[in-house]
Tab-separated table of C-alpha atoms in Angstrom:
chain	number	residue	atom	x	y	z
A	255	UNK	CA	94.920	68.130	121.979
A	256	UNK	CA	95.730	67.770	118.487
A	257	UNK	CA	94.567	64.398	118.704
A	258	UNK	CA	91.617	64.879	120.244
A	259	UNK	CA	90.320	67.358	118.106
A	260	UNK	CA	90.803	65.215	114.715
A	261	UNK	CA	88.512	62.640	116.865
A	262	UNK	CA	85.870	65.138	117.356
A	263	UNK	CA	86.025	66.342	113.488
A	264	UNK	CA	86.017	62.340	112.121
A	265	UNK	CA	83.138	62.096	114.364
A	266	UNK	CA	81.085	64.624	113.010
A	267	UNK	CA	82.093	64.000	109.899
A	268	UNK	CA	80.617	60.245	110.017
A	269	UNK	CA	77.736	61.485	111.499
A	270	UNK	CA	76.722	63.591	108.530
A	271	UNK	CA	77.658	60.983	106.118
A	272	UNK	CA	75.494	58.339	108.079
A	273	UNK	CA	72.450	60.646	107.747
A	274	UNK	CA	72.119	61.019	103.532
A	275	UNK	CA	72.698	57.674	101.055
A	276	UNK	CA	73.125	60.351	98.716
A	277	UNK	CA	76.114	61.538	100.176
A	278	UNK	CA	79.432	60.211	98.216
A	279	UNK	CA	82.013	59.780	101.580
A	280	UNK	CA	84.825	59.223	98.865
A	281	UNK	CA	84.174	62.416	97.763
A	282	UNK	CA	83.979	63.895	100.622
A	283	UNK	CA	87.208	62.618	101.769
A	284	UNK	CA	88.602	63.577	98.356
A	285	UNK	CA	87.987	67.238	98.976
A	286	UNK	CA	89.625	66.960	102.388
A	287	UNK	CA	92.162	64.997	101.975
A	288	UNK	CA	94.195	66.227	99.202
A	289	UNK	CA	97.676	65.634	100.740
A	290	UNK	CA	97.252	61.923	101.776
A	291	UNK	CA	96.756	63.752	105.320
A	292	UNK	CA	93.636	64.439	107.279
A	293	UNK	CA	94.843	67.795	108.994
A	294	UNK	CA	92.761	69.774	111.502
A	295	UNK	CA	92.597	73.321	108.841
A	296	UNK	CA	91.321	70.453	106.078
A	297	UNK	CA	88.453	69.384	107.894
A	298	UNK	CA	87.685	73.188	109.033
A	299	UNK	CA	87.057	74.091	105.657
A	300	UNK	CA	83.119	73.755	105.277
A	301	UNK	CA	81.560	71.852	102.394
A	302	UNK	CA	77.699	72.429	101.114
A	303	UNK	CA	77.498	68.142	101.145
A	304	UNK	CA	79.185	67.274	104.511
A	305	UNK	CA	75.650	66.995	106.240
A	306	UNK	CA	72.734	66.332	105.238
A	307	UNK	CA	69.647	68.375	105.203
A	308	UNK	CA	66.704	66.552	106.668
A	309	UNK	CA	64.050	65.832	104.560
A	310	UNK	CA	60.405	67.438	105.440
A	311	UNK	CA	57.026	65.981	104.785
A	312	UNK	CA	55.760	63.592	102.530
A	313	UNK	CA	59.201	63.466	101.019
A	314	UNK	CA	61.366	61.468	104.058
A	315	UNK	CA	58.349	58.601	102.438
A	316	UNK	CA	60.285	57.825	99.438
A	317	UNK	CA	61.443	54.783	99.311
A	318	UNK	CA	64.722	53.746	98.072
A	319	UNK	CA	63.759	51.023	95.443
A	320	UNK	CA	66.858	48.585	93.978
A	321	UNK	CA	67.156	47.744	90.768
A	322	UNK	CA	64.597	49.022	88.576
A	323	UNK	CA	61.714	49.351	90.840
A	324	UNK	CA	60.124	52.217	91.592
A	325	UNK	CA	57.220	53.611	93.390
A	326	UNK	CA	54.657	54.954	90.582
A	327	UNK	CA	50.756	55.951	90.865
A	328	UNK	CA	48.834	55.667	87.116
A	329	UNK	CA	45.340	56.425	86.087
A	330	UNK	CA	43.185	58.512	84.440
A	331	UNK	CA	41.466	61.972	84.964
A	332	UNK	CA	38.320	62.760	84.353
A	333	UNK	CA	35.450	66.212	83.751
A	334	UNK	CA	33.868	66.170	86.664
A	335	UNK	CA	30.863	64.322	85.029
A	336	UNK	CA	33.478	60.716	86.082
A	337	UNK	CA	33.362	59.634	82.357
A	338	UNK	CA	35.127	62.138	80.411
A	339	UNK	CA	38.933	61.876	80.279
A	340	UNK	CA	41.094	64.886	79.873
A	341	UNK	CA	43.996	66.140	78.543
A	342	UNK	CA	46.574	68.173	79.812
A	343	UNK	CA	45.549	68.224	83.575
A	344	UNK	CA	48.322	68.621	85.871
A	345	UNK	CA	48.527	66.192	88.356
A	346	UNK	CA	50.692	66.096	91.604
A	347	UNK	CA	51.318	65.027	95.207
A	348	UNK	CA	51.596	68.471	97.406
A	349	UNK	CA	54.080	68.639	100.085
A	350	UNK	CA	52.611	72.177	100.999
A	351	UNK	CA	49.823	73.530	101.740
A	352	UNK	CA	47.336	74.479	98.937
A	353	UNK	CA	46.656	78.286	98.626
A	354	UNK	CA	43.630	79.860	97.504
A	355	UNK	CA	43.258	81.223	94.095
A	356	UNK	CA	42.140	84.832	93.675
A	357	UNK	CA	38.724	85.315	93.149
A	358	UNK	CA	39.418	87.156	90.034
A	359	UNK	CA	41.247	88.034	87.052
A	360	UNK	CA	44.418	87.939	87.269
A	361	UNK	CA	47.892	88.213	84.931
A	362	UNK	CA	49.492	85.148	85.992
A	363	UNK	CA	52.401	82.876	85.082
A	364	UNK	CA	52.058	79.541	85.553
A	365	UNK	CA	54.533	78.728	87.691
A	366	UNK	CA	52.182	81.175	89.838
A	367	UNK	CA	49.021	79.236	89.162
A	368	UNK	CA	50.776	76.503	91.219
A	369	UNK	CA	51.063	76.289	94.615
A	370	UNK	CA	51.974	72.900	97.709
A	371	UNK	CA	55.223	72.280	96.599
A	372	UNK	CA	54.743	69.457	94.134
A	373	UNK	CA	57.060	66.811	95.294
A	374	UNK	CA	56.242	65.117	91.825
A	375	UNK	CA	54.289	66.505	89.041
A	376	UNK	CA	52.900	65.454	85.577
A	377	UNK	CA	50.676	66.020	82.778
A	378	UNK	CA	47.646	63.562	81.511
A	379	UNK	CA	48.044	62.944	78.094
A	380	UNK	CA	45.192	62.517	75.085
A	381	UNK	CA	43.318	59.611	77.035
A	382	UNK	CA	43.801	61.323	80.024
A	383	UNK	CA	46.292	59.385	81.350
A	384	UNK	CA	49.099	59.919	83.745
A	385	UNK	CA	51.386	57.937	85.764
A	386	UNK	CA	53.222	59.810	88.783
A	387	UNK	CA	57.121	58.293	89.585
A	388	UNK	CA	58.883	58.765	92.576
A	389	UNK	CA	56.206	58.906	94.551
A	390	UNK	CA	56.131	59.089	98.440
A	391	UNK	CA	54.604	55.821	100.196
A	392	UNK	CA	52.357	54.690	103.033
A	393	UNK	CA	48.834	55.827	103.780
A	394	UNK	CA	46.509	58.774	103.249
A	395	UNK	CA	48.778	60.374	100.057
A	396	UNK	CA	47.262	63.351	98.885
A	397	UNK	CA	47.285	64.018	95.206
A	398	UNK	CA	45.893	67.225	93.559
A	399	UNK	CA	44.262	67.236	89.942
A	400	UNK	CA	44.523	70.633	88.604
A	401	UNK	CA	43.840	72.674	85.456
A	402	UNK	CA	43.812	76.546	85.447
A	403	UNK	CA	41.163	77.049	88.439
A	404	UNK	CA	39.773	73.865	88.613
A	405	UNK	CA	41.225	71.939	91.014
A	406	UNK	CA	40.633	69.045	93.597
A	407	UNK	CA	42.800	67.377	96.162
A	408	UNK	CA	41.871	63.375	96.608
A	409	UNK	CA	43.709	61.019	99.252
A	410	UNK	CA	45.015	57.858	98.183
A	411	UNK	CA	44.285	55.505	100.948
A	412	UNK	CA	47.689	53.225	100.557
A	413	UNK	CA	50.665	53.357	98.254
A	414	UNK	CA	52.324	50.648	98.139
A	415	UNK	CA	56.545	51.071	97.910
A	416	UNK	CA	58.444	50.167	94.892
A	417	UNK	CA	55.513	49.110	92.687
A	418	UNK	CA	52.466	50.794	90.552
A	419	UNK	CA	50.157	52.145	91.801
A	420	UNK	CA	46.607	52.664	90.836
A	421	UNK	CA	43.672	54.833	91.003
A	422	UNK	CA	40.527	53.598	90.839
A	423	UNK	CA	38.633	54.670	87.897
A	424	UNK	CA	36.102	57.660	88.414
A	425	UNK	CA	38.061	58.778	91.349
A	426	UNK	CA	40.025	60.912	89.888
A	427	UNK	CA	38.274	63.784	88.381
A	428	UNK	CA	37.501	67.443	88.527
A	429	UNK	CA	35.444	68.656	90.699
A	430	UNK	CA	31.036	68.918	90.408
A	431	UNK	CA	30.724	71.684	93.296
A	432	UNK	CA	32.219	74.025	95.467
A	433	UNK	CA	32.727	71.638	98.150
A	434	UNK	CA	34.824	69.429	96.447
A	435	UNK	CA	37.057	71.919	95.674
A	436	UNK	CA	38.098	74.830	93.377
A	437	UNK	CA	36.151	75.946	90.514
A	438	UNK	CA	36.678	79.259	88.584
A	439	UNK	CA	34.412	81.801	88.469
A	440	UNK	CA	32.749	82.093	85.413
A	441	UNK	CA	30.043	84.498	83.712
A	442	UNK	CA	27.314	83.210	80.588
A	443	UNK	CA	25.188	85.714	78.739
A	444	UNK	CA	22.758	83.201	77.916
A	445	UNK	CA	22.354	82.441	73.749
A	446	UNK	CA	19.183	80.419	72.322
A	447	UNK	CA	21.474	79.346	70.129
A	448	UNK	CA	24.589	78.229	72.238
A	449	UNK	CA	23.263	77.323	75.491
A	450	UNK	CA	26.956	77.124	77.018
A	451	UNK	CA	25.064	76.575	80.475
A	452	UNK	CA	23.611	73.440	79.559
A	453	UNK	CA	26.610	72.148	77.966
A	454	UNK	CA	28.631	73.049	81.278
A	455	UNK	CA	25.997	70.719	83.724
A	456	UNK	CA	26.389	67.993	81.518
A	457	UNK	CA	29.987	67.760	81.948
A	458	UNK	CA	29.329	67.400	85.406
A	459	UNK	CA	29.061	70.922	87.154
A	460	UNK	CA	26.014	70.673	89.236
A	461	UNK	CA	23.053	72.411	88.667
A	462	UNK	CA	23.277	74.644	92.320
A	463	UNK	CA	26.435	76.129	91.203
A	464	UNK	CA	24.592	78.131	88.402
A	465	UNK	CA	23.206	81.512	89.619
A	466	UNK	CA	22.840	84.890	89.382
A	467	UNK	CA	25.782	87.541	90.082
A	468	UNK	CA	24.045	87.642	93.744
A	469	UNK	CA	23.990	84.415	94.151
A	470	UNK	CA	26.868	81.676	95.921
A	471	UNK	CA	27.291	79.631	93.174
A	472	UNK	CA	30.367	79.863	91.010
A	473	UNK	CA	28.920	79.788	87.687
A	474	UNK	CA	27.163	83.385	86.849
A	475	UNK	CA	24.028	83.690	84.678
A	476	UNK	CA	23.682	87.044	82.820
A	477	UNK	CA	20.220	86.887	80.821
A	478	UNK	CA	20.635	87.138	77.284
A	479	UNK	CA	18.401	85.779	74.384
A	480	UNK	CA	18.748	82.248	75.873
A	481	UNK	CA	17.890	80.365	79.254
A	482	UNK	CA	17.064	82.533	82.281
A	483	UNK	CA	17.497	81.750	85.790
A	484	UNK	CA	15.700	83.655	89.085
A	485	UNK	CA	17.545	87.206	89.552
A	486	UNK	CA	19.826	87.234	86.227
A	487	UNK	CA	20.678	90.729	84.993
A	488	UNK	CA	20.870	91.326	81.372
A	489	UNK	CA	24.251	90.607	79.847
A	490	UNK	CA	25.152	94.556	79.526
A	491	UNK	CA	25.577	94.586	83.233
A	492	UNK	CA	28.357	92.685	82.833
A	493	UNK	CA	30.311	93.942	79.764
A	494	UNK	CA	29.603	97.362	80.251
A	495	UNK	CA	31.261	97.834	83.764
A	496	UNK	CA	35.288	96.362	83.809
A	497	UNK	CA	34.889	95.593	87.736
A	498	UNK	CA	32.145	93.248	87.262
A	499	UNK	CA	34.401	91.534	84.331
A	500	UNK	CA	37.494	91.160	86.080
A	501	UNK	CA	35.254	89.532	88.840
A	502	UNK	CA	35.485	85.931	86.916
A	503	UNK	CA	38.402	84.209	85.213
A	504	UNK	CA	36.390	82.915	81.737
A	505	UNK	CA	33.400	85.315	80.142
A	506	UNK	CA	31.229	83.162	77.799
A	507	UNK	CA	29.541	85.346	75.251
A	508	UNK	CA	27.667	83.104	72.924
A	509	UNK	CA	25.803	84.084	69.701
A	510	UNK	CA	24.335	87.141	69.685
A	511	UNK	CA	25.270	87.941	72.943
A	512	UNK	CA	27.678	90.946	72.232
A	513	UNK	CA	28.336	94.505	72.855
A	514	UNK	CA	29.629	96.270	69.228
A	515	UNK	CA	30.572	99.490	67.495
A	516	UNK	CA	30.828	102.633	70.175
A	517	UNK	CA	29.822	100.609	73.422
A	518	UNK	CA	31.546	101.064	75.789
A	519	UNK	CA	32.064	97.619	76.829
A	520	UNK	CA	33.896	96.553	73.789
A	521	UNK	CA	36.974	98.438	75.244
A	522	UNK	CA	36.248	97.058	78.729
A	523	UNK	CA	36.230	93.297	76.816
A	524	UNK	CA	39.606	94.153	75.262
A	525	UNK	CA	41.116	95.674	78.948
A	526	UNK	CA	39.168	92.585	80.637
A	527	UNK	CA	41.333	89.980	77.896
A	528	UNK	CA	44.348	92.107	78.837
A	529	UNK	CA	44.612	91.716	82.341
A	530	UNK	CA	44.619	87.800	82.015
A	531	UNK	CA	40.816	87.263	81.512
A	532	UNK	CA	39.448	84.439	79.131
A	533	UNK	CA	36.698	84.836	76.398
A	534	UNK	CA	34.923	82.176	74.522
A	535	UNK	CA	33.079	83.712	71.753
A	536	UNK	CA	30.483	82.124	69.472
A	537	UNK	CA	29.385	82.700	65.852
A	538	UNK	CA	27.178	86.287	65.843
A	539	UNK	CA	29.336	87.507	68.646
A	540	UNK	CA	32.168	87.634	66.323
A	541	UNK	CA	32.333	91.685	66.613
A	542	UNK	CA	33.970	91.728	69.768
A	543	UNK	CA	36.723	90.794	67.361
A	544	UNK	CA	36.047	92.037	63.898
A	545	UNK	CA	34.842	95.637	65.526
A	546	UNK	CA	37.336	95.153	68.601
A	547	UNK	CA	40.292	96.987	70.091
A	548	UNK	CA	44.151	96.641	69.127
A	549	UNK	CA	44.752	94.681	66.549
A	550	UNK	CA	42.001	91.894	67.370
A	551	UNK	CA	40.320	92.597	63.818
A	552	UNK	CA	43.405	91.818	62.318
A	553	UNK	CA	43.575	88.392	63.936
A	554	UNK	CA	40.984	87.047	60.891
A	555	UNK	CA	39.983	88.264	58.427
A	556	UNK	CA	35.791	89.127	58.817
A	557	UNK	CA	35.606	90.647	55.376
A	558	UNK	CA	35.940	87.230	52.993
A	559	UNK	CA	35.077	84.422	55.132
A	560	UNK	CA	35.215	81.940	52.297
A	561	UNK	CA	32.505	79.429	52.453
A	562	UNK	CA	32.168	76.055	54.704
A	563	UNK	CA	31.786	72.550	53.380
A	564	UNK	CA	31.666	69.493	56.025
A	565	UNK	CA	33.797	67.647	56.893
A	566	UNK	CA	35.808	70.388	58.884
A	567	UNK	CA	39.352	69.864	59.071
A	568	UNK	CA	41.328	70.270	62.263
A	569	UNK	CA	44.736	72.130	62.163
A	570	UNK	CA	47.042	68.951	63.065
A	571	UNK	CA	50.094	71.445	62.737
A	572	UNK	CA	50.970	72.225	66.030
A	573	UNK	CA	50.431	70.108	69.461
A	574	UNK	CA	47.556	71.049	71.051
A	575	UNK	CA	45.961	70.481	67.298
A	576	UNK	CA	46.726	67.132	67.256
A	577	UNK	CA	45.843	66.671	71.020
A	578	UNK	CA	42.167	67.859	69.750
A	579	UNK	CA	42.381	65.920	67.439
A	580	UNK	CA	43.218	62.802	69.223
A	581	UNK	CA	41.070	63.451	71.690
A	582	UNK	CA	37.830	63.207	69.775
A	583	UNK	CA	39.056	60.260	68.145
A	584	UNK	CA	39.188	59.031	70.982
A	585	UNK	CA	35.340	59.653	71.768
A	586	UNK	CA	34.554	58.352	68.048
A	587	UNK	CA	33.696	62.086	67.051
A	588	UNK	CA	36.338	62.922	64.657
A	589	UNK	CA	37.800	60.445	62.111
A	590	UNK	CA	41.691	61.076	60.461
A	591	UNK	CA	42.156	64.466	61.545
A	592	UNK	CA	38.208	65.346	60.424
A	593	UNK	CA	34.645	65.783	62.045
A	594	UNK	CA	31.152	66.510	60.796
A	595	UNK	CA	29.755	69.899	61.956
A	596	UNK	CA	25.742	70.985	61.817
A	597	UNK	CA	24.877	74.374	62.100
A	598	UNK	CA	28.135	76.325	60.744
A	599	UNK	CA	28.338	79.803	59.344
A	600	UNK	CA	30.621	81.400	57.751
A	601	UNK	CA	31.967	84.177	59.508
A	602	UNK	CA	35.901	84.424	58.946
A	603	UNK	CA	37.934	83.609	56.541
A	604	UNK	CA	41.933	83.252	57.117
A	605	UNK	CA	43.963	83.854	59.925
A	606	UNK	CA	46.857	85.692	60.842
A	607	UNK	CA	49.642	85.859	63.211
A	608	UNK	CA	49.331	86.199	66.558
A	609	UNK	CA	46.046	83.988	66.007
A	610	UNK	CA	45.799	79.927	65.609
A	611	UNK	CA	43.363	78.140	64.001
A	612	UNK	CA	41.883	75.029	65.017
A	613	UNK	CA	39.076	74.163	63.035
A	614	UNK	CA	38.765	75.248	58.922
A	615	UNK	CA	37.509	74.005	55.751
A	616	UNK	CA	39.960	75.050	52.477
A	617	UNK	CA	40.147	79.023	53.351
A	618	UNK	CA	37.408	79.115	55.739
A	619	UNK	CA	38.005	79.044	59.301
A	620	UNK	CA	35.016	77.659	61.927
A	621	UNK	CA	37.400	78.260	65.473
A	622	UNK	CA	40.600	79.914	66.518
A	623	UNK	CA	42.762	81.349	69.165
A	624	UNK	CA	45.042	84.409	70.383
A	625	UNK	CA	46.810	85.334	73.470
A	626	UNK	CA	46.256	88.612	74.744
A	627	UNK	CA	47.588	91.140	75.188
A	628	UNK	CA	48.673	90.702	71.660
A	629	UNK	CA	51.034	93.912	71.953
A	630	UNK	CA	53.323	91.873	74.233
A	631	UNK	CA	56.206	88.669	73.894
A	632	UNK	CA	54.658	86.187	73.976
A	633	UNK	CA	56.099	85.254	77.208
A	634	UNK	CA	54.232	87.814	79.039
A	635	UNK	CA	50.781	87.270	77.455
A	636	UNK	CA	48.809	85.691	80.284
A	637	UNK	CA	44.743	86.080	78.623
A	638	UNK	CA	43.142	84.028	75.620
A	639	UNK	CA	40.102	84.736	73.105
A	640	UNK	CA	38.281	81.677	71.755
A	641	UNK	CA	36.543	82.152	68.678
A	642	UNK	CA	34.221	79.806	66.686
A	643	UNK	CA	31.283	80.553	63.707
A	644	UNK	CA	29.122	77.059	64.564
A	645	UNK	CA	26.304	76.762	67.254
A	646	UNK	CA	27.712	74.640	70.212
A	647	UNK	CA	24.378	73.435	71.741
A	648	UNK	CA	21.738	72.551	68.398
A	649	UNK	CA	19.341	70.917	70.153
A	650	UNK	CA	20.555	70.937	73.867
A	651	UNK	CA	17.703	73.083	75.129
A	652	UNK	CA	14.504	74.699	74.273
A	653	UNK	CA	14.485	77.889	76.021
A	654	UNK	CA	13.244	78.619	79.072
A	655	UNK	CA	13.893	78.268	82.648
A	656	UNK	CA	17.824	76.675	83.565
A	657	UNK	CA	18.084	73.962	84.040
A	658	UNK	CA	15.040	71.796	83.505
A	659	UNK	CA	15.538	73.550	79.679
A	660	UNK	CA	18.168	72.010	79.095
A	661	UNK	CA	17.946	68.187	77.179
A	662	UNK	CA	19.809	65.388	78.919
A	663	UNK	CA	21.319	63.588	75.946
A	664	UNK	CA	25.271	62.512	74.653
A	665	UNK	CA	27.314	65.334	73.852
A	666	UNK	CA	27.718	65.856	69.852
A	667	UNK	CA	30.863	66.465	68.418
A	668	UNK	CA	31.348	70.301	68.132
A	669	UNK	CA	29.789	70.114	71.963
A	670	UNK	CA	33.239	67.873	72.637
A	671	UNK	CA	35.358	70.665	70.805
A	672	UNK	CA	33.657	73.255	73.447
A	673	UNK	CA	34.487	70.840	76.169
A	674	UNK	CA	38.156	70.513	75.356
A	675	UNK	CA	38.277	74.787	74.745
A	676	UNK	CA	36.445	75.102	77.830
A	677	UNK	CA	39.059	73.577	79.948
A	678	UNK	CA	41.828	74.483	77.764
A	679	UNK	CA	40.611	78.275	78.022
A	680	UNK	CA	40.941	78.043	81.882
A	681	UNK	CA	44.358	76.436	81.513
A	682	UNK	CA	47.249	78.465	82.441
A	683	UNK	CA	48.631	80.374	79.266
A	684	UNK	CA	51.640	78.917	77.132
A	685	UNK	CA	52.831	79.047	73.665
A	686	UNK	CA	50.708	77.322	71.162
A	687	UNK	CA	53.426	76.143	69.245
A	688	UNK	CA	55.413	73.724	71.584
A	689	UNK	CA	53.967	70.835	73.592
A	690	UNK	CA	52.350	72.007	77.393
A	691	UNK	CA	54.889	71.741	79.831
A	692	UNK	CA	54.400	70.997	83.882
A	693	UNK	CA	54.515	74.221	85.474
């Protein structure tokens, strides 16, 4: 009997080795087999790495490359315009299913802001580059191109094992409409001066996802001094009630376009940031900070703004500085860490703690950045303010009627810097002061 049952136990034993290369049978043995003896009490004793578990999905397609092969996928992502690369996009192949985002504000890590159970995962760098390793092979991979709310899933039709693989150029980018996937929800109160809608279409989001609050499109127009669009309310409806704000992830509130003093919806702006909510802010809106909540006038300082002189410089000092930095390079509209602005004011002067700066010239500062809430570590702040004291859109659109106001012409270099906050603003929120990491 005693026989027979060490037959049975080598058996199963085998088996489990058989099923997992990773499995070390020396080891195994080792842990057993301490005596020089194979008793029947050594192989009762259960080990986590006897058997192996099976693999599910996409990953029992990984390939076991020799040598140094290995199965990669490169290429680059673009705006969802096709032409504009971007950085910092995550990229990955889901081995889960995708779930949907909440159609709201919402305080979340992001580890949260991820779901499918990346099987590999990476970031696009300055160019907007990004090569995936390990990846699965074989036909019809999915691959998901990500970046706060924006998102898209694309299907690669073959990967081929133990080389590089590559996307074709164009194909991956962010999506132009709802049915092409995920795009946050986002409110304008319209500017003459910063026409942020115009700017938006000509990175790509189509013109039928701009509408009013009663409309299906994802992009919200609130009428303000700027562009109008059929049905748009006027930009009080949506600051001065906090369940209309925490309806969209990113409130634009270009010049002029402001609540101040005792209105109400400056606290409801400050709550709104608080709970995870976004806010890009342009030059005569700058009381929502300097007349805000908290400690938000403390962020700059409103009082001596210093005076501008071009070139402004960009803050090179910490990563995503020199990512901006790079990045317009890369598009020819900044030179050594510099770029030529039209149109600035000068609104603020230095900055403070918990605030960054991204654009300046000597004391003067023309854009910068906080985390909200600004009360908390910094490792539970989960909303961002955007500030910056120069028109976005000079000559974009003569006012009127969006979107056949707007100009169809190449973006200008401060509308590149509101392209990169843009997506960077929907981007889930990490320290400013080390490199992005892959959720």
């Amino acid at each position: 009997m005693k026989t027979t049952n060490l037959f049975f136990w080598v058996g199963i034993l085998s088996a489990g080795l058989t099923a997992s290369g990773s499995c070390n049978p020396n080891r195994a043995i080792q842990e057993y087999d301490t005596d020089g003896t194979m008793s029947e009490a050594d192989m009762a004793r259960p080990r986590p790495y006897d058997f192996a578990l099976p693999c599910v999905g996409l990953a029992c397609q990984k390939p076991k490359c020799g040598g140094s092969n290995s199965t990669t996928l490169s290429g680059t992502v673009f705006a969802p315009n096709g032409q504009d690369p971007l950085y910092n996009v995550l990229v990955f192949v889901p081995n889960g299913e995708l779930k949907p985002f909440d159609d709201g504000v919402a305080c979340e890590t992001c580890e949260k802001s991820v779901s499918g159970t990346p099987l590999t995962a990476t970031l696009t760098d300055t160019k907007g580059r990004f090569t995936l390793k390990d990846m699965p092979a074989g036909a019809n991979i999915p691959v998901v191109i990500q970046i706060g709310r924006f998102r898209r899933k694309i299907t690669i039709p073959f990967v081929t094992q133990c080389s590089d693989n590559t996307v074709m150029n164009g194909d991956a980018r962010l999506p132009r409409n709802s049915s092409e996937g995920d795009i946050p929800r986002i409110a304008i109160v319209t500017s003459t001066y910063d026409p942020t809608e115009c700017i938006l279409n000509a990175i790509g989001i189509d013109a039928n996802e701009f509408t009013a609050p009663s409309g299906s499109g994802r992009i919200h127009i609130y009428h303000g001094s700027g562009n109008n669009i059929s049905g748009a309310p006027a930009g009080n409806a949506l600051w001065g009630d906090l369940p209309t704000l925490k309806k969209y992830q990113l409130v634009a509130l270009p010049c002029s376009s402001y609540p101040s003093g005792a209105d109400p919806g400056v606290q409801n702006l400050f709550d709104y940031a608080n709970a995870g909510g976004r806010l890009f802010v342009t030059d005569l809106s700058y009381p929502v900070i300097s007349q805000g909540k908290g400690d938000w006038p403390s962020t700059g300082n409103f009082a001596s703004p210093g005076s501008f002189s071009n070139p402004a410089s960009i803050d090179t000092s910490f990563p995503k500085g020199k990512a901006l930095s790079d990045w317009l390079e890369g598009f020819g509209a900044a030179t050594g860490g510099s770029l030529s602005l039209s149109e600035t004011f000068s609104r603020v002067g230095m900055i403070k703690p918990p605030a960054q700066r991204w654009l300046y010239s000597g004391g003067n500062t023309q854009s910068y950045t906080f985390n909200t809430p600004t009360s908390v570590a910094e490792k539970d702040q989960c909303g961002r303010v955007y500030y910056s004291s120069f028109h976005i859109g000079s000559g974009r659109s003569t006012t009127g009627t969006f979107p056949s106001a707007c100009h169809s012409k190449p973006l200008t270099p401060q509308e590149r810097v509101l392209e990169f906050m843009l997506f960077d603003l929907t981007s889930c929120v990490q320290s400013d002061s080390v490199p992005p990491v892959i959720p």
